[in-house]
Tab-separated table of C-alpha atoms in Angstrom:
chain	number	residue	atom	x	y	z
A	1	MET	CA	-0.028	-0.232	0.018
A	2	LYS	CA	2.650	2.159	0.863
A	3	ASN	CA	4.850	1.706	-2.346
A	4	LEU	CA	1.168	2.470	-4.363
A	5	ILE	CA	0.840	5.746	-2.747
A	6	LYS	CA	4.555	6.548	-3.224
A	7	TYR	CA	3.747	5.966	-6.973
A	8	LEU	CA	0.452	7.689	-7.136
A	9	LYS	CA	2.250	10.789	-5.670
A	10	PHE	CA	5.465	10.695	-8.126
A	11	VAL	CA	2.565	10.374	-11.345
A	12	VAL	CA	1.000	13.325	-9.917
A	13	ILE	CA	4.124	15.355	-9.639
A	14	LEU	CA	5.104	14.172	-13.110
A	15	ILE	CA	2.138	15.405	-14.573
A	16	ILE	CA	1.916	18.644	-12.537
A	17	SER	CA	5.472	19.249	-13.749
A	18	TRP	CA	4.627	18.161	-17.299
A	19	PHE	CA	1.804	20.615	-17.230
A	20	ILE	CA	4.363	23.531	-15.790
A	21	VAL	CA	6.538	23.211	-18.500
A	22	HIS	CA	4.293	22.590	-21.321
A	23	THR	CA	2.454	26.113	-20.104
A	24	ILE	CA	5.453	27.353	-20.201
A	25	TYR	CA	6.511	26.780	-23.310
A	26	ILE	CA	3.285	27.393	-25.258
A	27	VAL	CA	3.442	31.222	-23.551
A	28	ILE	CA	6.537	31.669	-24.524
A	29	ASP	CA	6.344	30.282	-27.977
A	30	GLY	CA	3.112	32.327	-28.550
A	31	LEU	CA	4.143	35.493	-27.668
A	32	TYR	CA	7.259	35.287	-29.492
A	33	ASP	CA	7.148	37.090	-32.750
A	34	SER	CA	10.548	36.470	-35.117
A	35	GLY	CA	9.595	39.395	-37.521
A	36	GLU	CA	9.924	37.612	-40.644
A	37	LYS	CA	7.716	37.565	-43.601
A	38	ALA	CA	5.361	35.148	-45.183
A	39	ASP	CA	3.021	34.806	-48.210
A	40	ILE	CA	-0.395	34.735	-45.946
A	41	ALA	CA	-1.681	35.376	-42.534
A	42	ILE	CA	-4.159	33.142	-41.408
A	43	ILE	CA	-6.256	34.661	-38.778
A	44	LEU	CA	-8.238	32.185	-36.597
A	45	GLY	CA	-12.109	32.944	-35.772
A	46	SER	CA	-13.523	33.838	-32.342
A	47	LYS	CA	-16.877	35.178	-31.190
A	48	VAL	CA	-19.039	37.813	-33.057
A	49	ASN	CA	-21.477	39.211	-30.894
A	50	GLU	CA	-25.371	38.825	-30.868
A	51	ASP	CA	-25.895	42.689	-32.649
A	52	GLY	CA	-22.983	41.155	-35.306
A	53	THR	CA	-19.967	43.630	-33.488
A	54	LEU	CA	-16.896	41.633	-33.467
A	55	SER	CA	-15.913	40.569	-30.007
A	56	LYS	CA	-12.600	42.652	-28.286
A	57	ARG	CA	-10.372	39.265	-28.873
A	58	LEU	CA	-11.423	38.642	-32.349
A	59	GLU	CA	-10.757	42.633	-33.289
A	60	LYS	CA	-7.520	42.269	-31.842
A	61	ARG	CA	-6.768	39.290	-33.922
A	62	LEU	CA	-7.903	41.137	-37.230
A	63	GLU	CA	-5.832	44.308	-35.913
A	64	THR	CA	-2.652	42.056	-35.913
A	65	GLY	CA	-3.389	40.896	-39.477
A	66	ILE	CA	-4.121	44.303	-40.545
A	67	GLU	CA	-0.083	45.301	-39.059
A	68	LEU	CA	1.362	42.633	-40.729
A	69	TYR	CA	-0.059	43.197	-43.853
A	70	LYS	CA	0.571	47.358	-43.637
A	71	ASN	CA	4.387	46.431	-42.587
A	72	HIS	CA	4.494	44.513	-45.615
A	73	ARG	CA	5.030	41.030	-43.859
A	74	VAL	CA	2.153	39.172	-45.599
A	75	LYS	CA	0.609	39.511	-49.186
A	76	LYS	CA	-2.602	37.946	-48.473
A	77	ILE	CA	-5.135	37.171	-45.566
A	78	LEU	CA	-7.490	34.066	-44.925
A	79	VAL	CA	-9.742	34.938	-42.653
A	80	SER	CA	-11.346	31.743	-40.969
A	81	GLY	CA	-13.954	31.078	-38.532
A	82	GLY	CA	-17.262	28.909	-38.610
A	83	LEU	CA	-20.981	30.067	-38.220
A	84	GLY	CA	-21.538	31.071	-34.569
A	85	LYS	CA	-24.554	30.527	-32.444
A	86	GLU	CA	-25.202	34.409	-32.691
A	87	GLY	CA	-26.294	33.650	-36.633
A	88	PHE	CA	-23.009	35.270	-38.258
A	89	TYR	CA	-20.692	33.925	-40.518
A	90	GLU	CA	-17.237	34.633	-38.436
A	91	GLY	CA	-15.397	34.863	-41.947
A	92	SER	CA	-17.765	37.013	-43.698
A	93	LYS	CA	-17.545	39.616	-40.059
A	94	MET	CA	-13.996	39.340	-40.328
A	95	LYS	CA	-13.313	40.239	-44.001
A	96	GLU	CA	-15.703	42.983	-43.460
A	97	PHE	CA	-14.000	44.500	-40.620
A	98	LEU	CA	-10.558	44.145	-42.733
A	99	VAL	CA	-12.313	45.951	-45.581
A	100	LYS	CA	-13.660	48.863	-43.404
A	101	ASN	CA	-9.561	49.402	-42.331
A	102	ALA	CA	-8.542	49.729	-45.727
A	103	ILE	CA	-7.182	45.966	-46.272
A	104	PRO	CA	-8.190	45.695	-49.890
A	105	ASP	CA	-10.683	43.410	-50.667
A	106	SER	CA	-8.615	41.645	-53.543
A	107	VAL	CA	-6.046	40.007	-51.150
A	108	ILE	CA	-8.672	38.554	-48.589
A	109	LEU	CA	-9.665	35.139	-48.682
A	110	VAL	CA	-12.719	33.632	-46.281
A	111	ASP	CA	-13.269	30.539	-45.125
A	112	ASN	CA	-16.865	30.264	-43.114
A	113	TYR	CA	-16.295	26.718	-42.533
A	114	GLY	CA	-13.339	26.747	-39.896
A	115	ASN	CA	-15.504	25.583	-36.931
A	116	ASN	CA	-12.422	24.920	-35.020
A	117	THR	CA	-8.825	24.644	-35.244
A	118	ARG	CA	-8.790	21.421	-37.353
A	119	LEU	CA	-10.977	22.345	-39.963
A	120	THR	CA	-9.158	25.781	-40.051
A	121	VAL	CA	-5.929	23.896	-41.251
A	122	GLU	CA	-7.388	21.529	-43.572
A	123	ASN	CA	-9.608	24.286	-45.070
A	124	SER	CA	-6.523	26.514	-45.262
A	125	LEU	CA	-4.443	23.526	-47.254
A	126	LYS	CA	-7.687	23.348	-49.455
A	127	PHE	CA	-6.470	27.172	-50.088
A	128	GLN	CA	-3.138	26.605	-50.411
A	129	GLN	CA	-3.511	24.581	-53.446
A	130	LYS	CA	-5.165	27.142	-55.284
A	131	TYR	CA	-3.317	30.052	-54.023
A	132	LYS	CA	0.163	28.437	-53.761
A	133	PHE	CA	1.261	30.272	-50.719
A	134	LYS	CA	4.507	28.521	-49.452
A	135	SER	CA	4.694	30.340	-46.008
A	136	ILE	CA	2.411	31.534	-43.649
A	137	ILE	CA	1.809	33.294	-40.201
A	138	VAL	CA	-0.824	32.224	-37.975
A	139	VAL	CA	-2.881	34.930	-35.943
A	140	SER	CA	-4.983	33.852	-32.894
A	141	GLN	CA	-3.990	34.308	-28.807
A	142	TYR	CA	-0.683	33.248	-27.601
A	143	PHE	CA	-1.744	30.066	-25.915
A	144	HIS	CA	-3.656	28.720	-29.161
A	145	VAL	CA	-0.738	29.137	-31.859
A	146	THR	CA	1.736	26.213	-30.616
A	147	ARG	CA	-1.067	23.710	-31.142
A	148	THR	CA	-2.036	25.823	-34.579
A	149	LYS	CA	1.290	25.524	-36.011
A	150	LYS	CA	1.941	21.665	-34.830
A	151	LEU	CA	-1.615	21.339	-36.920
A	152	PHE	CA	-0.159	22.562	-40.000
A	153	LYS	CA	3.241	20.737	-39.591
A	154	LYS	CA	1.441	17.476	-38.670
A	155	LYS	CA	-0.465	17.878	-42.325
A	156	GLY	CA	2.973	18.482	-44.023
A	157	PHE	CA	3.101	22.073	-44.047
A	158	THR	CA	6.343	23.477	-42.540
A	159	ASP	CA	6.985	26.994	-43.202
A	160	VAL	CA	4.738	27.876	-40.140
A	161	LYS	CA	5.292	31.256	-37.529
A	162	SER	CA	2.617	32.675	-35.446
A	163	VAL	CA	2.159	36.447	-34.015
A	164	SER	CA	-0.553	36.961	-31.170
A	165	PRO	CA	-1.960	40.128	-30.519
A	166	LYS	CA	-0.882	41.770	-27.045
A	167	TYR	CA	-4.492	41.130	-25.643
A	168	PHE	CA	-5.486	39.433	-22.258
A	169	GLU	CA	-8.191	38.502	-20.532
A	170	TRP	CA	-8.613	36.453	-17.165
A	171	ARG	CA	-10.368	33.946	-19.330
A	172	ASP	CA	-7.221	33.116	-20.762
A	173	LEU	CA	-6.303	31.004	-17.376
A	174	TYR	CA	-8.701	28.932	-18.503
A	175	SER	CA	-8.141	28.605	-21.798
A	176	ILE	CA	-4.670	27.636	-20.837
A	177	LEU	CA	-6.036	24.909	-19.063
A	178	ARG	CA	-7.831	23.551	-21.864
A	179	GLU	CA	-4.985	23.710	-24.218
A	180	PHE	CA	-2.575	21.459	-22.278
A	181	PRO	CA	-5.144	18.089	-23.681
A	182	ALA	CA	-6.139	19.760	-26.746
A	183	TYR	CA	-2.416	19.974	-27.438
A	184	TYR	CA	-1.770	16.191	-27.067
A	185	THR	CA	-5.083	14.720	-28.462
A	186	GLN	CA	-5.439	16.720	-31.736
């Protein structure tokens, strides 16, 4: 019995240590911006409010994409999101925001079927077949980009960088917790 308790304590300490190291890694990776250029920015969707306005989190992602484009770090922008329970296609609302903020319609690609990270990756690769981009910058919250980059690399797309908006919320704590199992199960 004593050996079992010792073993269980060891396992718990191991899991907690693994979680801490993993979390430190995804936070550092998510906040790091190499400053490099890419062919396209892929901006992942987030909540559109019931009145059709964008959540602050989504707005900040789009502002980050605008900066990338205006600083000549990307030539095109792909916005990806699904149909939210509020009744709006995230991708279409994201494009609307970009156009209102002086991004030319001609450089914006819209994926309205990116209902989750995995689908965004799969749909982005379908766009890649048509538009032949070779390098991407993923734009999402800092805790989310490591998993997104991993999914792209798993599908054979290796030139993947990331940029995150400098926007933080209390709910990030929950999101960081959620990312731990999501990283290993997707």
